[in-house]
CSV table of C-alpha atoms in Angstrom, one decimal:
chain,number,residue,atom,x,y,z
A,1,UNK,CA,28.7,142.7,203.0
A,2,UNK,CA,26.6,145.1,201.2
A,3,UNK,CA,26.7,147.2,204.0
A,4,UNK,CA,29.8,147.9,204.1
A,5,UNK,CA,31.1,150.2,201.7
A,6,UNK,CA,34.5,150.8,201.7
A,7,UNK,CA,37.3,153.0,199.8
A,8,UNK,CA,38.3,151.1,197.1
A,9,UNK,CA,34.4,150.0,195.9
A,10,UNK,CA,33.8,153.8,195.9
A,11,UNK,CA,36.9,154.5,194.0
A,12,UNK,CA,35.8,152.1,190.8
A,13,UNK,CA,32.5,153.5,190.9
A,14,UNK,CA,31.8,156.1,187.9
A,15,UNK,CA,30.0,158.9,187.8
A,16,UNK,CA,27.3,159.4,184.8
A,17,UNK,CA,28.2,162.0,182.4
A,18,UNK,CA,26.3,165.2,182.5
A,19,UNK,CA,24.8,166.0,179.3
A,20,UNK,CA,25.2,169.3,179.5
A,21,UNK,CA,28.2,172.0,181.8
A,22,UNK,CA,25.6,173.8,182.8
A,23,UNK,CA,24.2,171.1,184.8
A,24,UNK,CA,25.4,170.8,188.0
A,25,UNK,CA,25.3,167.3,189.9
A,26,UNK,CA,22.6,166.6,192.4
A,27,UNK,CA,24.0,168.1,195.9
A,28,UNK,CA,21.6,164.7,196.7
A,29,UNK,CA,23.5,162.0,195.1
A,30,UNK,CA,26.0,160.6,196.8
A,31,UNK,CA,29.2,159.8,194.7
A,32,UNK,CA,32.9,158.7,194.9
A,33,UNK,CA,34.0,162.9,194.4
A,34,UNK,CA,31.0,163.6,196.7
A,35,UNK,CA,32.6,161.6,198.9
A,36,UNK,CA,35.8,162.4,198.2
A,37,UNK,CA,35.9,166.3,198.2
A,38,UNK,CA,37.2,168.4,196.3
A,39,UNK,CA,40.5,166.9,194.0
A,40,UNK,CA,44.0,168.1,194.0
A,41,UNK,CA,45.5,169.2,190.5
A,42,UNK,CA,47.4,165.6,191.0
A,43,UNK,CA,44.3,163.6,191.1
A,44,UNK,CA,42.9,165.6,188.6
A,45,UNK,CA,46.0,164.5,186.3
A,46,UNK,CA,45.7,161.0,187.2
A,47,UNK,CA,42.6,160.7,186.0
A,48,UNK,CA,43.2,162.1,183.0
A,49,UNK,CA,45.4,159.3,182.6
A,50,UNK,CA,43.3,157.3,183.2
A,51,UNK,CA,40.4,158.1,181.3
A,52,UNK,CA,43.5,158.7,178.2
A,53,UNK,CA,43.3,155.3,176.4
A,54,UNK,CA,46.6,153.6,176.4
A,55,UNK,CA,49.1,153.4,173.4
A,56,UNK,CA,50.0,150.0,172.9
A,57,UNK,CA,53.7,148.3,173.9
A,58,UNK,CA,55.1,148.6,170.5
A,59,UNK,CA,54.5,152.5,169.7
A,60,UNK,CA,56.1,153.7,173.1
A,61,UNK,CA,58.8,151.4,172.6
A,62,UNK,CA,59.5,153.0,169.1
A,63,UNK,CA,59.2,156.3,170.5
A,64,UNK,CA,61.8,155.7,173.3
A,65,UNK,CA,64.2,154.1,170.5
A,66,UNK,CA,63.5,157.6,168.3
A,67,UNK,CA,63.9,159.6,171.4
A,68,UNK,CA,67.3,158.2,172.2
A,69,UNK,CA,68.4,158.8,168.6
A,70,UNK,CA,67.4,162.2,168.9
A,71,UNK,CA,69.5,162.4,171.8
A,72,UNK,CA,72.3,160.3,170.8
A,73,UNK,CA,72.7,162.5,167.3
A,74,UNK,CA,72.2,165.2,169.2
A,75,UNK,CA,75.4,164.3,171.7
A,76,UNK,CA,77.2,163.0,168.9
A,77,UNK,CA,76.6,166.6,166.9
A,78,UNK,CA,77.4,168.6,170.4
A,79,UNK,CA,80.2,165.9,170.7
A,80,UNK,CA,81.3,166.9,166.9
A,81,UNK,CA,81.0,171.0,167.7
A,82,UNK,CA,83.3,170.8,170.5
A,83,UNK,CA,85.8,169.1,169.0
A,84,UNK,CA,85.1,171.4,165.9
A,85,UNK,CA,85.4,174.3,168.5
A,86,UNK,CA,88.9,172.5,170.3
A,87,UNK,CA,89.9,172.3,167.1
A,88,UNK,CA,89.7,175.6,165.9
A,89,UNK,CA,91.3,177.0,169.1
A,90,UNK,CA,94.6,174.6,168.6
A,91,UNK,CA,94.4,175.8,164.9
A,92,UNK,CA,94.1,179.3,165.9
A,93,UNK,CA,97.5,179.0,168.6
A,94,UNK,CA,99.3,176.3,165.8
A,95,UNK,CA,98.8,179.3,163.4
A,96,UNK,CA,99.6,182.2,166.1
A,97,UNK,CA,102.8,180.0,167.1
A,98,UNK,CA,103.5,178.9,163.1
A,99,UNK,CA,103.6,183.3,162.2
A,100,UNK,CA,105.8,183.8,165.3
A,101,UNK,CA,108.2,181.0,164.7
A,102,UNK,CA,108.1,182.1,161.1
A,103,UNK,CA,108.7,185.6,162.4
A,104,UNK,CA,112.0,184.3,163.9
A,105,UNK,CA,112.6,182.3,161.0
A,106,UNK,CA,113.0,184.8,159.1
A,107,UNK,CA,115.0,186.8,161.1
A,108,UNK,CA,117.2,184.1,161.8
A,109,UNK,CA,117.5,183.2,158.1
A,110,UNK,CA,118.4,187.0,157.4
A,111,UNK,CA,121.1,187.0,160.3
A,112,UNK,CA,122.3,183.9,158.2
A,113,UNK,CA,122.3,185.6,155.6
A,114,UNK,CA,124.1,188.4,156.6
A,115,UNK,CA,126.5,186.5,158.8
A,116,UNK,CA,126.9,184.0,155.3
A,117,UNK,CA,127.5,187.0,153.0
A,118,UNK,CA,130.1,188.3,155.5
A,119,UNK,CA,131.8,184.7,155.5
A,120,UNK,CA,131.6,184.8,151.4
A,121,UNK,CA,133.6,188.0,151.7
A,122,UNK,CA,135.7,187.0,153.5
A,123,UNK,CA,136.3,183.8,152.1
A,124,UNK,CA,136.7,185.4,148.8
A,125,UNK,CA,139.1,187.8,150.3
A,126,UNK,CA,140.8,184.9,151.3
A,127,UNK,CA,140.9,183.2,148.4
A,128,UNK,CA,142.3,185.7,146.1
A,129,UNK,CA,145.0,185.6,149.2
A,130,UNK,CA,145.6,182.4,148.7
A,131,UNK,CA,145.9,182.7,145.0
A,132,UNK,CA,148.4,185.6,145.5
A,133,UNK,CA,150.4,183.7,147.7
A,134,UNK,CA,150.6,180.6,145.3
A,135,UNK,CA,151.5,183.4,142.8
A,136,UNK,CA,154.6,184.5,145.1
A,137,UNK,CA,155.3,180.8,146.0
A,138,UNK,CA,155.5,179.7,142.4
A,139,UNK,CA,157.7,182.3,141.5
A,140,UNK,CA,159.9,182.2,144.6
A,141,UNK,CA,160.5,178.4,143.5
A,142,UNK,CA,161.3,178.9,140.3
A,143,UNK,CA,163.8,181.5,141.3
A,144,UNK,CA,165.1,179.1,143.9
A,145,UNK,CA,165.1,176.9,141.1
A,146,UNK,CA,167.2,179.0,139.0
A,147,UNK,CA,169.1,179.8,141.6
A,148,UNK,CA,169.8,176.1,142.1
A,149,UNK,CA,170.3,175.4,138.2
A,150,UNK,CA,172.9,179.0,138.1
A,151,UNK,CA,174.7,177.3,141.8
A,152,UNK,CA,175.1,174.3,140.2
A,153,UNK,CA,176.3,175.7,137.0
A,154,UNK,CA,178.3,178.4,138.7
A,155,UNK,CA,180.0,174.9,141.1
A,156,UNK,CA,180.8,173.5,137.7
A,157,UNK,CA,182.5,176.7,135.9
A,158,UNK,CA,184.6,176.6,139.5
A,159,UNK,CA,185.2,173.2,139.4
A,160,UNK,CA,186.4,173.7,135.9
A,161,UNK,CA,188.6,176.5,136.6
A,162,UNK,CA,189.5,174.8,139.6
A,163,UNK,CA,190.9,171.9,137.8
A,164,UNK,CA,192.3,174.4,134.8
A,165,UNK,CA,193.9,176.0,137.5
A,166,UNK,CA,195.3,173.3,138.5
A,167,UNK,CA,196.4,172.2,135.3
A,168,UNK,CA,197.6,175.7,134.7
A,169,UNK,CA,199.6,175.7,137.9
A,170,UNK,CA,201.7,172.5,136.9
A,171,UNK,CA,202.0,173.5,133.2
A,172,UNK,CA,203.7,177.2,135.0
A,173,UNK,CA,205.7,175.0,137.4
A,174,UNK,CA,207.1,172.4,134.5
A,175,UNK,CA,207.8,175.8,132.7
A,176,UNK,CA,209.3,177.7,135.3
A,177,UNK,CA,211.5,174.4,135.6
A,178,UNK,CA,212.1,174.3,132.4
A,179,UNK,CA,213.4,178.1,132.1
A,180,UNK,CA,215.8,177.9,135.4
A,181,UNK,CA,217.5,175.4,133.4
A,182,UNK,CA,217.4,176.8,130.3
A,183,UNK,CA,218.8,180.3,131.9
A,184,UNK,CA,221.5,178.3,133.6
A,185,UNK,CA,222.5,177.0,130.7
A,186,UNK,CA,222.3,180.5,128.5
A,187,UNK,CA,223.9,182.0,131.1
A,188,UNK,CA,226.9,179.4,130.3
A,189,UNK,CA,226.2,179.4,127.3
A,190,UNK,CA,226.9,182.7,127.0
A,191,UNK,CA,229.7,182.8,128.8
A,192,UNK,CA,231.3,179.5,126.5
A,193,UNK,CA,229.7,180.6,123.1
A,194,UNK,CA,227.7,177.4,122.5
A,195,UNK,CA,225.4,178.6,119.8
A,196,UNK,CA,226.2,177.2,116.2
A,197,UNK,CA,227.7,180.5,113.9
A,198,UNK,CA,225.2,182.6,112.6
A,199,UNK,CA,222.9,182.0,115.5
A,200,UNK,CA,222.1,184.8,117.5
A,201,UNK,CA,221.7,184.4,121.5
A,202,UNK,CA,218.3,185.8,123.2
A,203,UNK,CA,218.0,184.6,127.1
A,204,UNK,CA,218.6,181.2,126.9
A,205,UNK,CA,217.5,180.4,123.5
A,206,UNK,CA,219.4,180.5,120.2
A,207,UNK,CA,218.1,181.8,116.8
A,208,UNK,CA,217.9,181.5,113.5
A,209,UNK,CA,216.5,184.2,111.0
A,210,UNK,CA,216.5,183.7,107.9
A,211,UNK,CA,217.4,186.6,105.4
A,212,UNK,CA,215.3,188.3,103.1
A,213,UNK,CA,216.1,186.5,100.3
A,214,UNK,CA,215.5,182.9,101.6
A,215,UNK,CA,211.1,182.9,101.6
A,216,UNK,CA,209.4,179.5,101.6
A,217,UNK,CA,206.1,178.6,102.8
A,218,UNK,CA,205.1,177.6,106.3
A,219,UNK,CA,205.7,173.9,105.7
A,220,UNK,CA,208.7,174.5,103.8
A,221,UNK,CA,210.1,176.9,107.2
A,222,UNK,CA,209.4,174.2,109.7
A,223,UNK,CA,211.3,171.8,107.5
A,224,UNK,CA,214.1,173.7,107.2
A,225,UNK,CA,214.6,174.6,110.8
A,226,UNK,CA,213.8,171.0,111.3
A,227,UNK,CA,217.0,170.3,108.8
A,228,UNK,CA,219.2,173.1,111.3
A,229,UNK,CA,218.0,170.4,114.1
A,230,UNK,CA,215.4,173.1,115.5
A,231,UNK,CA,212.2,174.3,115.2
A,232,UNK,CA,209.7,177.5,114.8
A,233,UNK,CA,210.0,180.3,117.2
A,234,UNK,CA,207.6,179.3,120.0
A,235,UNK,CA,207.2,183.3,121.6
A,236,UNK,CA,207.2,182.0,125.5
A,237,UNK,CA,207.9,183.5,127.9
A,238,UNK,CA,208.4,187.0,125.9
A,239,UNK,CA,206.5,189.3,124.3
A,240,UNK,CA,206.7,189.7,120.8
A,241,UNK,CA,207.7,193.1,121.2
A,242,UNK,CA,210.5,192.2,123.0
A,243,UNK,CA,211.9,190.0,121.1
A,244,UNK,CA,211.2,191.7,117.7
A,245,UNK,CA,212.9,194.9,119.6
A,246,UNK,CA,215.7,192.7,120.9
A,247,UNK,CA,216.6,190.4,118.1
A,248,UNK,CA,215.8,191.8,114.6
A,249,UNK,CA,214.8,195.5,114.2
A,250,UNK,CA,218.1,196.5,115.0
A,251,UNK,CA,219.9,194.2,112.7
A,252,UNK,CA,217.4,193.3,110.2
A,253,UNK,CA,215.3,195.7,107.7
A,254,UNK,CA,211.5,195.7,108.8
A,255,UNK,CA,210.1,192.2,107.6
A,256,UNK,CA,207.1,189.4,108.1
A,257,UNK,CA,208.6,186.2,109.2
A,258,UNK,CA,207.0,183.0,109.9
A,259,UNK,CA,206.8,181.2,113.4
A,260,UNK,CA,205.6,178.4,114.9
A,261,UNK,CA,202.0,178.8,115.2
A,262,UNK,CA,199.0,177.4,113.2
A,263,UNK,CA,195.5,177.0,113.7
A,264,UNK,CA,193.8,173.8,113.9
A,265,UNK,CA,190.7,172.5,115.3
A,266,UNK,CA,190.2,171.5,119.0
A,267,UNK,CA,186.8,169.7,119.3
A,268,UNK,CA,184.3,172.6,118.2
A,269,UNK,CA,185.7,175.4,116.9
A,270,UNK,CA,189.0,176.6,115.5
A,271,UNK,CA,192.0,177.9,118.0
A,272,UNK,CA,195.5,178.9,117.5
A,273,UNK,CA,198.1,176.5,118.6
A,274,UNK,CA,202.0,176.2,119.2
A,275,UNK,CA,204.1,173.7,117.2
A,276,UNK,CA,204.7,172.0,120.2
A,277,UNK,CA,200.9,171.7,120.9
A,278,UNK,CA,200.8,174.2,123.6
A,279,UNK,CA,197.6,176.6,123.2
A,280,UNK,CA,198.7,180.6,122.1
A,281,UNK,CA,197.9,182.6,125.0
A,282,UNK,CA,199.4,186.2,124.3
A,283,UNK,CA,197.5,189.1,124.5
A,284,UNK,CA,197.0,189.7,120.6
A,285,UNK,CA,193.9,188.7,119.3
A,286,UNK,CA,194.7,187.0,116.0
A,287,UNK,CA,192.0,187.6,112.9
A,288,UNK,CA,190.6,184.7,111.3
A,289,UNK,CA,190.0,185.3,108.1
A,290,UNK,CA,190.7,182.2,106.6
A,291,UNK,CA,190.7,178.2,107.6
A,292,UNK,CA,194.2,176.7,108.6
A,293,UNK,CA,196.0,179.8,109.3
A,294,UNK,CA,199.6,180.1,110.3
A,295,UNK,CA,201.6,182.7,112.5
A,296,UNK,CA,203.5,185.8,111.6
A,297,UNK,CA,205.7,187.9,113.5
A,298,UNK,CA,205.6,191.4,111.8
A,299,UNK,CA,207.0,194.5,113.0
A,300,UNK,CA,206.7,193.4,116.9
A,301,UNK,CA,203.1,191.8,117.3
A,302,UNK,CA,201.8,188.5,116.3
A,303,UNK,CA,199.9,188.0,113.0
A,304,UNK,CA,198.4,185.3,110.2
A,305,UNK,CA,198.9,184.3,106.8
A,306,UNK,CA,197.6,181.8,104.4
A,307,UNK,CA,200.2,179.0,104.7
A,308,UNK,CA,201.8,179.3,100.8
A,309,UNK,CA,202.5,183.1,101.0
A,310,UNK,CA,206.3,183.4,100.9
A,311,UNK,CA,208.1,184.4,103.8
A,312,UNK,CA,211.5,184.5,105.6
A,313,UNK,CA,211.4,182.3,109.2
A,314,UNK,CA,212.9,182.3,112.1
A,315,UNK,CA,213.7,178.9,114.2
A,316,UNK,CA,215.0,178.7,117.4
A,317,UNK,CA,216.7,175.7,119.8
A,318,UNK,CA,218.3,175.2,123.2
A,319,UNK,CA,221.2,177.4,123.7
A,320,UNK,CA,222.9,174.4,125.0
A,321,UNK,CA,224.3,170.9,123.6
A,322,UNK,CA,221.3,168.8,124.6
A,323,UNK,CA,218.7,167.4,121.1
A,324,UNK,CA,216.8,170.1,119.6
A,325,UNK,CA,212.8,170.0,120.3
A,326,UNK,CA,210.8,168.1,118.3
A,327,UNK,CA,209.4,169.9,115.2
C-alpha cells in the first residue's frame, strides 16, 4: 500500500516553501509539480484559489444581495431614462403636432373671422332692411288705415246724400204735384177770376201787398195775413227777382216788405226757415247779423231784419176756393 502511489496522494502533497526566489528547487526531489510538469495558466489559477482563504457564507451572500441592487437600480434608472427619453420624443411630436394644429387653428379662426365679419355685414345690411321695410309697412297701414277711416266716411257722406236724395226726390215730386194742381187751378182761375178784390194773380198763387202806409212787425204781418185767411209769401218755385219784377216794381214804389221766412235753430246751429217749416234754399246767401232774424224781400233779392222794424208785407194763398195754408 505504500508502494503504490497514486494521483490523488501526490496531488495533497505540499511542497515546502523556498525561503528565498532565487532558490531554485532540487532537480533531485521528487514532488507533485515535479511530477506533474509544467502548469497551465488554469491550474495555476486554481491554485490560487485555493491557497486564497475562503470568505465566509454570510459576506458573499451580502455581496450578491448589494450586487443585485446595483443592478436592479441600475435597470430601474436605465428603465427611468428610457421612458424619460420616450417621453421626451412624444413631448417633442405632441408639441410639433400642438404648433401645427395651432397653426391651423388659427387660420381657421381668422377664416371665421372673416367669414363672421362678412355675415355681421350682411346681417346688419339686413337689418337696417328690415327696419326700412317696417318703416314702409307702418306707413302703408296707416294709409290703408286712413284710407279705410276716409271709405268709410266717404260711404257715410253717400249714404247720407243718398238718403237726402231721396228725401229730396219725394219732397220735388209732392211739389211738382202740388204745382200741376195749383197751375190747373190758376189757369182757371184766371180764366173765372177767383182771387178776392185787391189780390193780385202771379202763376197760380194770389197776393196780397200791403201799401206803404200799413207797416207792422213780423209777427204783427203774419197775423194779419193770417186774418185775410193766408199767410207770408213763401218764394217757391220763383226767384225773387221774378216775382219782385213781376208783381211790384211796376205797380208799387221801391220798398222792403216782409215775408215768410225766419231763422230758428235746427239742432246745432242757426238756419233760415219757411213758415211752413220748409228749409230756404235760394241762391242768396242771407247775413246773420243778429239772433232770430226774419226775411225781407227788397228791391228783387232776399234780405233780414230784426223782427220789430216796421214794414209793409205781402201774403199770399191758393188762387183757388180750397182753405188757405196754415200760418
Amino acid at each position: 500500500m505504500s508502494q503504490g502511489v497514486t494521483y490523488a496522494d501526490l496531488r495533497f502533497v505540499k511542497v515546502p516553501r523556498r525561503e528565498s526566489q532565487e532558490e531554485e528547487p532540487n532537480d533531485g526531489e521528487l514532488t507533485y509539480e515535479n511530477i506533474r510538469g509544467p502548469r497551465t495558466r488554469g491550474q495555476e489559477e486554481e491554485k490560487k484559489e485555493e491557497e486564497t482563504p475562503k470568505e465566509p457564507e454570510d459576506a458573499r451572500e451580502s455581496d450578491r444581495r448589494t450586487w443585485f441592487t446595483i443592478l436592479a437600480l441600475l435597470a430601474t434608472c436605465l428603465f427611468l431614462l428610457a421612458t424619460a427619453i420616450g417621453l421626451g420624443v412624444q413631448y417633442g411630436q405632441l408639441s410639433q403636432q400642438l404648433q401645427r394644429e395651432s397653426q391651423n387653428h388659427a387660420e381657421q379662426s381668422n377664416l371665421l373671422a372673416q367669414r363672421l365679419g362678412t355675415l355681421e355685414e350682411s346681417l346688419s345690411g339686413s337689418q337696417e332692411l328690415l327696419r326700412k321695410a317696417e318703416r314702409d309697412l307702418l306707413l302703408t297701414q296707416k294709409a290703408l288705415e286712413e284710407s279705410w277711416r276716409d271709405g268709410n266716411r266717404t260711404q257715410r257722406q253717400l249714404g247720407d246724400q243718398v238718403r237726402q236724395a231721396d228725401l229730396n226726390l219725394t219732397h220735388l215730386k209732392w211739389e211738382k204735384e202740388q204745382v200741376e194742381r195749383a197751375l190747373g187751378q190758376a189757369t182757371s182761375c184766371q180764366q173765372m177770376g177767383c182771387c178776392p178784390h185787391g189780390w193780385k194773380i202771379f202763376r197760380w198763387k194770389c197776393l196780397w201787398v200791403s201799401p206803404s202806409s200799413e207797416r207792422k212787425s213780423w209777427r204783427n204781418s203774419k197775423e194779419a195775413c193770417r186774418a185775410r185767411l193766408s199767410q207770408l209769401l213763401i218764394l217757391k218755385p220763383w226767384s225773387a227777382r221774378e216775382l219782385w219784377d213781376g208783381v211790384i216794381a211796376r205797380d208799387e214804389e221801391p220798398n222792403e216788405y216782409w215775408i215768410g221766412l225766419r231763422e230758428t235753430w235746427f239742432g246745432t246751429k242757426w238756419v233760415f226757415t219757411w213758415v211752413d217749416g220748409t228749409p230756404y234754399e235760394a241762391s242768396e246767401r242771407l247775413s246773420q247779423r243778429w239772433d232770430y232774424q226774419f226775411g225781407t224781400l227788397k228791391s228783387g233779392i232776399v234780405s233780414v231784419d230784426i223782427e220789430e222794424t216796421p214794414h209793409p208785407y205781402i201774403c199770399e194763398k191758393a188762387a183757388s176756393p180750397e182753405p188757405p195754408f196754415p200760418g
